[in-house]
Coordinates of C-alpha atoms in Angstrom, one line a residue:
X8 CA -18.4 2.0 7.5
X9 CA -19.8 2.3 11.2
X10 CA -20.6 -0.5 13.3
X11 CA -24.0 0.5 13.0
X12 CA -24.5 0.1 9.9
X13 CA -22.8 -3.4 9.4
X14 CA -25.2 -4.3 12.5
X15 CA -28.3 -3.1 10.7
X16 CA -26.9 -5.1 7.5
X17 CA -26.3 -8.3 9.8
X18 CA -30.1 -8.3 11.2
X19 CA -31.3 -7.7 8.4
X20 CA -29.4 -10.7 6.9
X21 CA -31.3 -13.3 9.3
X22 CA -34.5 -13.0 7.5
X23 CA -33.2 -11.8 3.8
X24 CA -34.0 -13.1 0.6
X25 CA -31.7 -12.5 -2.7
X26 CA -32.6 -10.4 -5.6
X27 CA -35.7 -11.7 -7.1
X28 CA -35.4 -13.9 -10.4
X29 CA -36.3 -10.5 -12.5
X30 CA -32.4 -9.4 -12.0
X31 CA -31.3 -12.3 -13.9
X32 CA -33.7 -13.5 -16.5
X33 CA -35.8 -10.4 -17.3
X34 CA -34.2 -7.9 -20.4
X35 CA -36.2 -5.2 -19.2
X36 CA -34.8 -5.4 -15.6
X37 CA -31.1 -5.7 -16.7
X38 CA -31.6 -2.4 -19.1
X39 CA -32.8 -0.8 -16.1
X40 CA -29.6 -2.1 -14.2
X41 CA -27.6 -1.0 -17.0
X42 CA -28.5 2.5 -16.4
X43 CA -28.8 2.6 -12.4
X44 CA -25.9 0.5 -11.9
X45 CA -23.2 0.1 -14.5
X46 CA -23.7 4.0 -15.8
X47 CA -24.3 5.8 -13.0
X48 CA -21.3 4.1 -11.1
X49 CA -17.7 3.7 -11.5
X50 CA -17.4 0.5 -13.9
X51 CA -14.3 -1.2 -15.3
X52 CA -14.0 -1.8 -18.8
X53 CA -10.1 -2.9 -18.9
X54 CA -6.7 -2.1 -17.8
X55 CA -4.3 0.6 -18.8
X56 CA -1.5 -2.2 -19.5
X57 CA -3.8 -3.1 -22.5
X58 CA -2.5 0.5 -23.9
X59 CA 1.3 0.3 -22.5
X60 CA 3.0 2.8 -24.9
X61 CA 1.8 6.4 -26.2
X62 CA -0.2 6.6 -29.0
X63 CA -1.7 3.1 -28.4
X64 CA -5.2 2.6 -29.3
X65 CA -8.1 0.0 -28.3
X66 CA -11.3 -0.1 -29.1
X67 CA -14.0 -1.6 -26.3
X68 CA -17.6 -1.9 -26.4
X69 CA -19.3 -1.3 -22.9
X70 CA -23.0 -2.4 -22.6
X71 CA -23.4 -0.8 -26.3
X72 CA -21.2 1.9 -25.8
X73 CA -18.2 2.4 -28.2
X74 CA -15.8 3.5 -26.4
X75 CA -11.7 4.1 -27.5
X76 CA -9.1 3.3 -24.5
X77 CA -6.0 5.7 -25.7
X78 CA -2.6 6.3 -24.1
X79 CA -1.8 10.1 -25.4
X80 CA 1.3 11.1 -26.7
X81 CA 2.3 12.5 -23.4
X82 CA 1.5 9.1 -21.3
X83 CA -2.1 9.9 -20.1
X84 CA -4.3 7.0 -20.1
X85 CA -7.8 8.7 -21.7
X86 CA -11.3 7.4 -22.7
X87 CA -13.1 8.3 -25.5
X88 CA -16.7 7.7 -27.0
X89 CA -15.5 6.0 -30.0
X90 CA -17.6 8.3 -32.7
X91 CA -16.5 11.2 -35.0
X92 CA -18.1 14.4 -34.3
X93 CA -19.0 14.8 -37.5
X94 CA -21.4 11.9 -39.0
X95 CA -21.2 9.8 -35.7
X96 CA -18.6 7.2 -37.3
X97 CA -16.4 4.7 -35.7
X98 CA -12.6 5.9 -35.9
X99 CA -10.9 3.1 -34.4
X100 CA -11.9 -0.5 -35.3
X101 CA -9.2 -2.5 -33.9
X102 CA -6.5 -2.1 -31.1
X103 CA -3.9 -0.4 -33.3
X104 CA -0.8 2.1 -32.7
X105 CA -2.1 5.9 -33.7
X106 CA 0.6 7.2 -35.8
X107 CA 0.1 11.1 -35.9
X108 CA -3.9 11.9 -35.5
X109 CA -6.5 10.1 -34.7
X110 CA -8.4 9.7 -38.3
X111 CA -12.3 9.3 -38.9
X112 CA -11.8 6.9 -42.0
X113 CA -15.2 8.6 -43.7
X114 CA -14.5 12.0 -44.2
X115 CA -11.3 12.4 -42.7
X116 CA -11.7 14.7 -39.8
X117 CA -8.7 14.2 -37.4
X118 CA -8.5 14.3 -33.7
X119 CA -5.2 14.8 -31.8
X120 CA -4.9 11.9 -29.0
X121 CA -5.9 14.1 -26.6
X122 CA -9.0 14.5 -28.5
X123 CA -8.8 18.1 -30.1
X124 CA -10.1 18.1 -33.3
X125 CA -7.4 19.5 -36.0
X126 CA -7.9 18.7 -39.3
X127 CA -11.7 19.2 -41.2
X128 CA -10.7 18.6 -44.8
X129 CA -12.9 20.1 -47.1
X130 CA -15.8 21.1 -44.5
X131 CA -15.9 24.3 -46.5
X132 CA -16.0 23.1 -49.8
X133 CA -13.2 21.9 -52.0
X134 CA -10.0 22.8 -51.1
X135 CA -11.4 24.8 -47.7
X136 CA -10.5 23.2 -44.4
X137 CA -12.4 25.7 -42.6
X138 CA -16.1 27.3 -42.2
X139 CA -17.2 29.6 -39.6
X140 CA -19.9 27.2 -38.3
X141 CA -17.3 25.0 -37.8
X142 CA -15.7 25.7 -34.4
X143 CA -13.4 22.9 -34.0
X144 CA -12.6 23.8 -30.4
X145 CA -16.4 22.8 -29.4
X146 CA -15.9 19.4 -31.8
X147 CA -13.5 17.3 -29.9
X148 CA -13.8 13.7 -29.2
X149 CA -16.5 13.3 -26.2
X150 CA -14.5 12.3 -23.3
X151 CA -15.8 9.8 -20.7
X152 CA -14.6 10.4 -17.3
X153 CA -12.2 7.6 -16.3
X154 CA -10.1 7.0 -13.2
X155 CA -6.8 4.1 -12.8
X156 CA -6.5 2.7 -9.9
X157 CA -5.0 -0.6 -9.1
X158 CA -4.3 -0.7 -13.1
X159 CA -7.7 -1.0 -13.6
X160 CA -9.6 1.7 -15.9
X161 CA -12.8 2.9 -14.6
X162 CA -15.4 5.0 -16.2
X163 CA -18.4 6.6 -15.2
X164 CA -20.5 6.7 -18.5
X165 CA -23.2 8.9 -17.6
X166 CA -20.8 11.8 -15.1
X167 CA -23.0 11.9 -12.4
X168 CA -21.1 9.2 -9.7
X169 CA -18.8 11.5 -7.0
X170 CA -15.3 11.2 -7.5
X171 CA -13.6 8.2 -7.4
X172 CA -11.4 8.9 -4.2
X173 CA -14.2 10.2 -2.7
X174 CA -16.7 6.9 -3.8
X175 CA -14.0 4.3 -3.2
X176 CA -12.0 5.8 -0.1
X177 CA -12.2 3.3 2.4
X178 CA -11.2 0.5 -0.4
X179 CA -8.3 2.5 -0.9
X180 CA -7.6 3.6 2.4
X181 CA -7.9 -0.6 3.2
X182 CA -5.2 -1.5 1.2
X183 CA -3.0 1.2 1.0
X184 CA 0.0 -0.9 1.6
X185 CA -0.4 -1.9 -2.3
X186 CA -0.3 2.1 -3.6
X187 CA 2.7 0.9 -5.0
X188 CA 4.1 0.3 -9.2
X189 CA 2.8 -2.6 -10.0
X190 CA 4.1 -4.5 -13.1
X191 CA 1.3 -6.4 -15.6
X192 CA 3.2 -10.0 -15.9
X193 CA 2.8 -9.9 -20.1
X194 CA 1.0 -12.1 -22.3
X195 CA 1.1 -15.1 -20.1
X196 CA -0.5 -13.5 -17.3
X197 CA -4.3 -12.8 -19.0
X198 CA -6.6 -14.6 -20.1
X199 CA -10.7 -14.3 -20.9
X200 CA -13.4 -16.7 -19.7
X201 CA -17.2 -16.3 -21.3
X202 CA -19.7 -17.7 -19.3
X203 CA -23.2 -17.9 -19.5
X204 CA -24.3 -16.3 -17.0
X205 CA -25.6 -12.7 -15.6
X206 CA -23.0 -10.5 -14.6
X207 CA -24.1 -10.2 -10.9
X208 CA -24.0 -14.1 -10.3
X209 CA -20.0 -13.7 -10.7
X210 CA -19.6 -10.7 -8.4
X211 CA -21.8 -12.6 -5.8
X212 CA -19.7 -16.0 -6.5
X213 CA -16.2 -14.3 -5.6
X214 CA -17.7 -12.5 -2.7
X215 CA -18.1 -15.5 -0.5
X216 CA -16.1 -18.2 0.7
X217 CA -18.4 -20.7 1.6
X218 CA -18.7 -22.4 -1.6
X219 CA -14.5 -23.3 -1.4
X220 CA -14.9 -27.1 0.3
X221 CA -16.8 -28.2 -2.5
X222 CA -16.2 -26.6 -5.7
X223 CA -12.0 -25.5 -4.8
X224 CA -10.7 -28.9 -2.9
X225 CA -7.5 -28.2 -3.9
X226 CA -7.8 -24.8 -2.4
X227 CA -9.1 -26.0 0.7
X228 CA -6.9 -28.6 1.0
X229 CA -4.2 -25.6 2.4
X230 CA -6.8 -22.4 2.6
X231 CA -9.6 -24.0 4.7
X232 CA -13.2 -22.6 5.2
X233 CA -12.1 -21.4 8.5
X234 CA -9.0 -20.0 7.7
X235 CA -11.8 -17.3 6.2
X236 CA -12.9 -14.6 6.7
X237 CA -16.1 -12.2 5.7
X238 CA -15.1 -8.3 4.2
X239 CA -18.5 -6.3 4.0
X240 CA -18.6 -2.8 3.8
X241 CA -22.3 -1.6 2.7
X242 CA -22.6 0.6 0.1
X243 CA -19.3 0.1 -1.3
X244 CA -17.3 -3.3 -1.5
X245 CA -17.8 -7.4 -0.5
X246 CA -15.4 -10.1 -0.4
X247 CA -13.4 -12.5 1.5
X248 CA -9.7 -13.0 3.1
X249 CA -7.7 -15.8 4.0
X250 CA -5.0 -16.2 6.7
X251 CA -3.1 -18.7 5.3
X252 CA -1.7 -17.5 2.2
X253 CA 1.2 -19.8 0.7
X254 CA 3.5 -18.2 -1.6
X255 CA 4.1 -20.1 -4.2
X256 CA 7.8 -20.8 -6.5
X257 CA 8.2 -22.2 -9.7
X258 CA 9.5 -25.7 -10.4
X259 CA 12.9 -24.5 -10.1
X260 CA 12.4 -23.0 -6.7
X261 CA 12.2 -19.6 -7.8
X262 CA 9.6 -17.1 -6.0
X263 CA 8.2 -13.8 -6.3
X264 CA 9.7 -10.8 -4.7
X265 CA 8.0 -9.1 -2.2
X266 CA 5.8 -5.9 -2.3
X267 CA 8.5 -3.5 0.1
X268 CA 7.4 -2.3 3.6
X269 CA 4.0 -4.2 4.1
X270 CA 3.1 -4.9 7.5
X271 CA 3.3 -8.6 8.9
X272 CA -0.6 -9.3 8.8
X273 CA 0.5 -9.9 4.9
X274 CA 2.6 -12.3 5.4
X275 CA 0.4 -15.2 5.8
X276 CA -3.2 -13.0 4.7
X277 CA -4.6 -12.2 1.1
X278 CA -7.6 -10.3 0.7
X279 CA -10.2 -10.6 -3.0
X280 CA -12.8 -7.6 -2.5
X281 CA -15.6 -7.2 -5.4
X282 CA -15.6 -3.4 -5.9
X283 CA -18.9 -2.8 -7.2
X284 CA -20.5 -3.0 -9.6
X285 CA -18.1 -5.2 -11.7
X286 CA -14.4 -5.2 -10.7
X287 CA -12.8 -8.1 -8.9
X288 CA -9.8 -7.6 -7.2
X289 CA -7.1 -9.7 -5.1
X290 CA -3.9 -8.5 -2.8
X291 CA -1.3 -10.7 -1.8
X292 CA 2.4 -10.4 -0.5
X293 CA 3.5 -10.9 -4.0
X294 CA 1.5 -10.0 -6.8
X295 CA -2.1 -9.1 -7.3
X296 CA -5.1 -9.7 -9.7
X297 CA -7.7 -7.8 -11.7
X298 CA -11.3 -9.2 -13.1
X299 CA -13.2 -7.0 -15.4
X300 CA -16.5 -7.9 -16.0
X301 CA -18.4 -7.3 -19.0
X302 CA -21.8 -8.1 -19.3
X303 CA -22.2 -8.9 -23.0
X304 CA -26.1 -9.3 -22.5
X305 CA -28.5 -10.5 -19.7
X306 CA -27.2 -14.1 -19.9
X307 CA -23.6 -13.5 -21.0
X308 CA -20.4 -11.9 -19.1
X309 CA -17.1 -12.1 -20.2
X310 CA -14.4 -12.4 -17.5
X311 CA -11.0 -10.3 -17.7
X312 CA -8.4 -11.5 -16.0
X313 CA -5.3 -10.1 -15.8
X314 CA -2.4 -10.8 -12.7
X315 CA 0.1 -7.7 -11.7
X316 CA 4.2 -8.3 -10.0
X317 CA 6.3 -6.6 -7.7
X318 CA 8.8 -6.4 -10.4
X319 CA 8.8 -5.7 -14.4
X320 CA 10.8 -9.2 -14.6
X321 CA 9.6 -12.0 -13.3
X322 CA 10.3 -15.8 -13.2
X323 CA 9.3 -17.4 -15.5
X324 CA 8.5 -20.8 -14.5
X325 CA 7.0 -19.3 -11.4
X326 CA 4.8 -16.4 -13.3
X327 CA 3.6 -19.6 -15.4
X328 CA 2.6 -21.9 -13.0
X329 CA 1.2 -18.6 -10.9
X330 CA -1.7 -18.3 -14.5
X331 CA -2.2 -21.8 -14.6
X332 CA -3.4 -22.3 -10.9
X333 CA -5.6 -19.0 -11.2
X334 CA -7.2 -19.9 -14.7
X335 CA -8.4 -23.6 -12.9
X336 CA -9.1 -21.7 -10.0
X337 CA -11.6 -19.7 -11.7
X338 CA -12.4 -22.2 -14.4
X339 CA -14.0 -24.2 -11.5
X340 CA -16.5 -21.8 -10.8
X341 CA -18.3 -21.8 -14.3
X342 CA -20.2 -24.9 -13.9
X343 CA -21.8 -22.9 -10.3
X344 CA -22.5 -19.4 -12.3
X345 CA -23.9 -20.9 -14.8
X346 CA -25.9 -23.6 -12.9
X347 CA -27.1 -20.7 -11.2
X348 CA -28.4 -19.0 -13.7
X349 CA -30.2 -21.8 -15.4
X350 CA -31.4 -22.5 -11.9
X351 CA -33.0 -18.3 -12.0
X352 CA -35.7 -19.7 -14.7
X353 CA -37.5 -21.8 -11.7
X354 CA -40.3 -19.5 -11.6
X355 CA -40.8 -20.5 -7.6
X356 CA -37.4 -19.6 -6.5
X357 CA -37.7 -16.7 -4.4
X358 CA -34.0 -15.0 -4.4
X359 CA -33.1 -18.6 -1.9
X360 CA -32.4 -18.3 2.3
X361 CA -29.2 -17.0 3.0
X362 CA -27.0 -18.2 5.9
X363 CA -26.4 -15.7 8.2
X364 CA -23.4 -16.5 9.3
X365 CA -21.9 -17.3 5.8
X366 CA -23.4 -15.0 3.2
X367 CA -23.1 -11.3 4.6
X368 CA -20.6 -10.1 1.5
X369 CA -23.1 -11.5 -1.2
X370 CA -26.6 -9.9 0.7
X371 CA -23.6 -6.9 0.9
X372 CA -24.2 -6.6 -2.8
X373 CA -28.1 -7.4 -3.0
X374 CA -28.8 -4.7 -1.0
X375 CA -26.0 -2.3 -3.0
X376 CA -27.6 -3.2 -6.3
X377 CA -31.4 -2.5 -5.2
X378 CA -31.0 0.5 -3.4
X379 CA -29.2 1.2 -6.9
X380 CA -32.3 0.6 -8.5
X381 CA -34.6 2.0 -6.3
X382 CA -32.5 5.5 -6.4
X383 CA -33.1 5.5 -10.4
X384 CA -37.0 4.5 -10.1
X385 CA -37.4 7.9 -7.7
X386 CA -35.0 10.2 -9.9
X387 CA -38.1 11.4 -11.9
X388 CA -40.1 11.8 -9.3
X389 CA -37.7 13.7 -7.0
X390 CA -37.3 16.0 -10.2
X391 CA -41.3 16.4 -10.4

């Protein structure tokens, strides 16, 4: 990001207004979005700790998508289109361990976990397994490309996004202090929150830290407005930091250990960056956090959370009381995503005035998701 073009993005914030009302309320718009933003980018749909162990399976539907999240027999975490090659069927209804091959429960066509098809019972009649226009090595399961970072799986649905490392360096060159293991805390440490509003309304809520004096008092009370700080970086990621992170101990005193060797802006800082279009992310001395969005229709998203140790063992009193003071943390902003969207049916609201001092990270992600747009509306033309 050059100075130049967060200048440009500054100016241009002064006389701004947000996305019109069509991005929120308007199925025809969000189908549109679906396709420019969410498929042609890298999304999230989950976390790899959701498939811990080889062979374990989960289904996940993405926008309409069916997708399989897999953990082969040799560790890889893979993504598959969740359909049979042969009479598009589901294979995998429910998160379950894959004992052998992957089996399509119609006709029985098997897929290794890798997703080579190896078994076509009876596809040349009874008792033949084989037929020449059968070529199983051209029937595998369709793979979606994926990438893990952070613990998060991403997936470019429609392959045309550059690669990950190349269309997320800076994010990862930003906090590369945390390229380290990182342990999902269990059970305890996820939890789901459906809210009734449009997907982009809780991107543009985490992005900003104006909002904390009023909806997060007991925040604020130690992590004050000022204590704040803006993190743009057009074209890619939004979000806020704090200076006065206070790490936090269970009732009987014990604490988190450490991430090793980080420098000493982390002992007091912790950064939350939306990395768009639809993973939320935080970064503290001691442990960090995941949100996976799912937009579950234009007025419907279904938040992911899941929080990530130094350590595979943890305290437990501490890794306790660490969920409970995220989950009210984030249960306070429901009433404001949702009043928000309600509030995107006033026919005269005009996208609202933005403060140019305060909401950089959230016009950040405006101008992100309509240049998004607009590259999608000139695709057929440029092909013409």
């Amino acid at each position: 990001m050059s100075s130049t073009d967060l200048s440009a993005v500054r100016q241009d914030l002064a006389k701004a207004h947000g996305l019109p009302n069509a991005h929120y309320v308007d199925q025809g718009v969000f189908d549109e979005e679906k396709q420019a933003v969410l498929f042609a980018n890298w999304s999230s749909i989950g976390v790899a700790a959701q498939v811990p162990e080889p062979g374990d399976a989960r289904p996940l539907t993405f926008l309409g998508v069916p997708l399989l999240l897999l953990r082969d027999t040799s560790g890889v975490v893979r993504v598959f289109q969740n359909t049979c090659r042969h009479r598009g069927m589901i294979l995998v209804d429910e998160p379950r361990k894959i004992e052998g091959a992957i089996r399509c429960p119609y006709h029985s066509w098997c897929y290794s976990t890798a997703g080579k098809l190896v078994s076509t019972p009876h596809v040349g009649g009874p008792g033949q397994n084989t037929h020449p226009e059968i070529d199983r090595t051209t029937l595998g399961l369709i793979e979606i490309r994926s990438h893990i970072w952070m613990d998060v799986v991403f997936v470019n649905i429609d392959g045309t996004a550059p690669a990950f490392e190349d269309a997320h360096a800076d994010v990862m060159a930003r906090w590369a202090e945390f390229d380290k293991p990182i342990y999902h805390g269990g059970p305890d440490s996820q939890f789901n929150l459906s809210v009734a509003t449009n997907w982009k309304l809780a991107v543009e809520n985490y992005c900003e830290s104006y909002h904390l004096p009023w909806v997060h008092p007991g925040l604020n009370s130690y992590s004050r407005l000022e204590d704040h700080y803006n993190i743009e970086a057009p074209g890619h990621y939004a979000g806020q930091g704090t200076l006065v992170y206070r790490q936090m101990a269970g009732e009987d005193g014990a604490a988190f250990d450490d991430f090793a060797d980080l420098s000493d802006k982390w002992d007091t800082a912790a950064e939350y960056i939306a990395l768009f279009p639809n993973t939320l992310l935080g970064v503290h001395r001691d442990h960090t956090f995941a949100i996976v969005l799912t937009p579950e229709g234009l007025d419907k998203t279904v938040e992911q959370i899941h929080l990530y140790y130094t350590t595979p063992e943890t305290p437990d009193a501490a890794r306790t009381k660490n969920t409970q003071l995220w989950k009210e943390v984030f249960k306070e902003d429901v009433f404001v995503v949702e009043g928000m969207q309600r509030g995107r049916h006033g026919p005269a609201f005009d996208g609202g005035k933005f403060s140019p001092a305060m909401d950089g990270p959230t016009h950040v992600f405006h101008d992100w998701v309509a240049s998004q747009v607009e590259r999608h509306r000139a695709a057929p033309h440029a092909a013409e």
